[in-house]
Amino acid sequence: MPHTTPHYLAEGRRVAIRHFTLDDGPEFTARTRESKDLHRPWLFPPDTDEAYVAYAGALIEDPAKAGFLVCERDGGDIAGYININNIVRGAFQCGALGYGAFAHAAGRGLMREGLDLVIGYAFGPLGLHRLEINVQPENAASVAMARGGGFRLEGFSPNMLYIDGAWRDHERWALTAEMRPGT
């Protein structure tokens, strides 16, 4: 898919991160449709133009959210996304991460590299102190992402989130700025 020169917030060896734009809708929704088998039953990202506009609009406009596209540096294709939701300021300075890879990028380490960039951005320019990930224990890829990102397992919450028609158990993982070398 053709790409214009984007404004990257941080760059790694193979990927870079940038904020969502409304212009990303066609590529994002196409990637979502291509990735349904990978995402189900864990994720339900927007797969229509209307759903994408609402989703990206909230990430762009809501100060309690920060959305990042993980893009391949070679060509700019969107490999996946990482969002910081429920950002709480004041004494807490915390946000909850949600993420998903697209099928063409899965298993290549691109999202792990992107997660490292998002963590650096969260603890740097965003000024957060703590990041949390809530993941269904059966989602081995997501658990591996949390563990590989240096997050520690802090607990288990039964029936925590309503996903795909049922209340789902979640493990709670967290990372603080002090746990990350160099911050």
mmCIF file of N, CA and C in Angstrom, residues 95-99 115 131-135 142 145-146 151 171-174:
data_model
loop_
_atom_site.group_PDB
_atom_site.id
_atom_site.type_symbol
_atom_site.label_atom_id
_atom_site.label_comp_id
_atom_site.label_asym_id
_atom_site.label_seq_id
_atom_site.Cartn_x
_atom_site.Cartn_y
_atom_site.Cartn_z
ATOM 1 N N GLY A 95 -1.192 4.119 32.573
ATOM 2 C CA GLY A 95 -2.054 3.814 31.444
ATOM 3 C C GLY A 95 -2.078 2.315 31.199
ATOM 4 N N ALA A 96 -3.139 1.858 30.533
ATOM 5 C CA ALA A 96 -3.325 0.438 30.232
ATOM 6 C C ALA A 96 -3.086 0.193 28.748
ATOM 7 N N LEU A 97 -2.194 -0.732 28.435
ATOM 8 C CA LEU A 97 -1.850 -1.038 27.047
ATOM 9 C C LEU A 97 -2.802 -2.070 26.443
ATOM 10 N N GLY A 98 -3.109 -1.848 25.179
ATOM 11 C CA GLY A 98 -3.790 -2.827 24.353
ATOM 12 C C GLY A 98 -3.045 -2.877 23.038
ATOM 13 N N TYR A 99 -2.962 -4.056 22.413
ATOM 14 C CA TYR A 99 -2.180 -4.152 21.184
ATOM 15 C C TYR A 99 -2.646 -5.303 20.317
ATOM 16 N N LEU A 115 6.681 -2.339 20.787
ATOM 17 C CA LEU A 115 6.338 -2.189 22.201
ATOM 18 C C LEU A 115 7.447 -1.469 22.947
ATOM 19 N N LEU A 131 2.806 1.331 33.382
ATOM 20 C CA LEU A 131 1.986 0.790 32.306
ATOM 21 C C LEU A 131 1.460 -0.571 32.740
ATOM 22 N N GLU A 132 0.225 -0.845 32.370
ATOM 23 C CA GLU A 132 -0.392 -2.121 32.715
ATOM 24 C C GLU A 132 -0.891 -2.808 31.451
ATOM 25 N N ILE A 133 -0.871 -4.131 31.482
ATOM 26 C CA ILE A 133 -1.443 -4.947 30.411
ATOM 27 C C ILE A 133 -2.355 -5.971 31.069
ATOM 28 N N ASN A 134 -3.592 -6.050 30.596
ATOM 29 C CA ASN A 134 -4.523 -7.074 31.054
ATOM 30 C C ASN A 134 -4.732 -8.041 29.898
ATOM 31 N N VAL A 135 -4.405 -9.312 30.140
ATOM 32 C CA VAL A 135 -4.418 -10.281 29.044
ATOM 33 C C VAL A 135 -5.110 -11.571 29.474
ATOM 34 N N SER A 142 0.044 -12.892 23.462
ATOM 35 C CA SER A 142 -0.043 -11.649 24.224
ATOM 36 C C SER A 142 0.692 -11.762 25.553
ATOM 37 N N MET A 145 4.285 -11.376 24.781
ATOM 38 C CA MET A 145 4.606 -9.974 24.511
ATOM 39 C C MET A 145 4.804 -9.213 25.825
ATOM 40 N N ALA A 146 3.910 -9.415 26.789
ATOM 41 C CA ALA A 146 4.033 -8.748 28.085
ATOM 42 C C ALA A 146 5.325 -9.176 28.783
ATOM 43 N N PHE A 151 7.430 -6.754 31.559
ATOM 44 C CA PHE A 151 6.333 -6.590 32.505
ATOM 45 C C PHE A 151 6.346 -7.728 33.516
ATOM 46 N N GLU A 171 -5.042 -11.945 33.318
ATOM 47 C CA GLU A 171 -3.848 -11.735 34.129
ATOM 48 C C GLU A 171 -3.506 -10.260 34.049
ATOM 49 N N ARG A 172 -2.998 -9.716 35.154
ATOM 50 C CA ARG A 172 -2.605 -8.308 35.201
ATOM 51 C C ARG A 172 -1.082 -8.220 35.242
ATOM 52 N N TRP A 173 -0.508 -7.577 34.241
ATOM 53 C CA TRP A 173 0.929 -7.385 34.118
ATOM 54 C C TRP A 173 1.227 -5.900 34.239
ATOM 55 N N ALA A 174 2.372 -5.542 34.795
ATOM 56 C CA ALA A 174 2.726 -4.120 34.941
ATOM 57 C C ALA A 174 4.213 -3.891 34.792
#
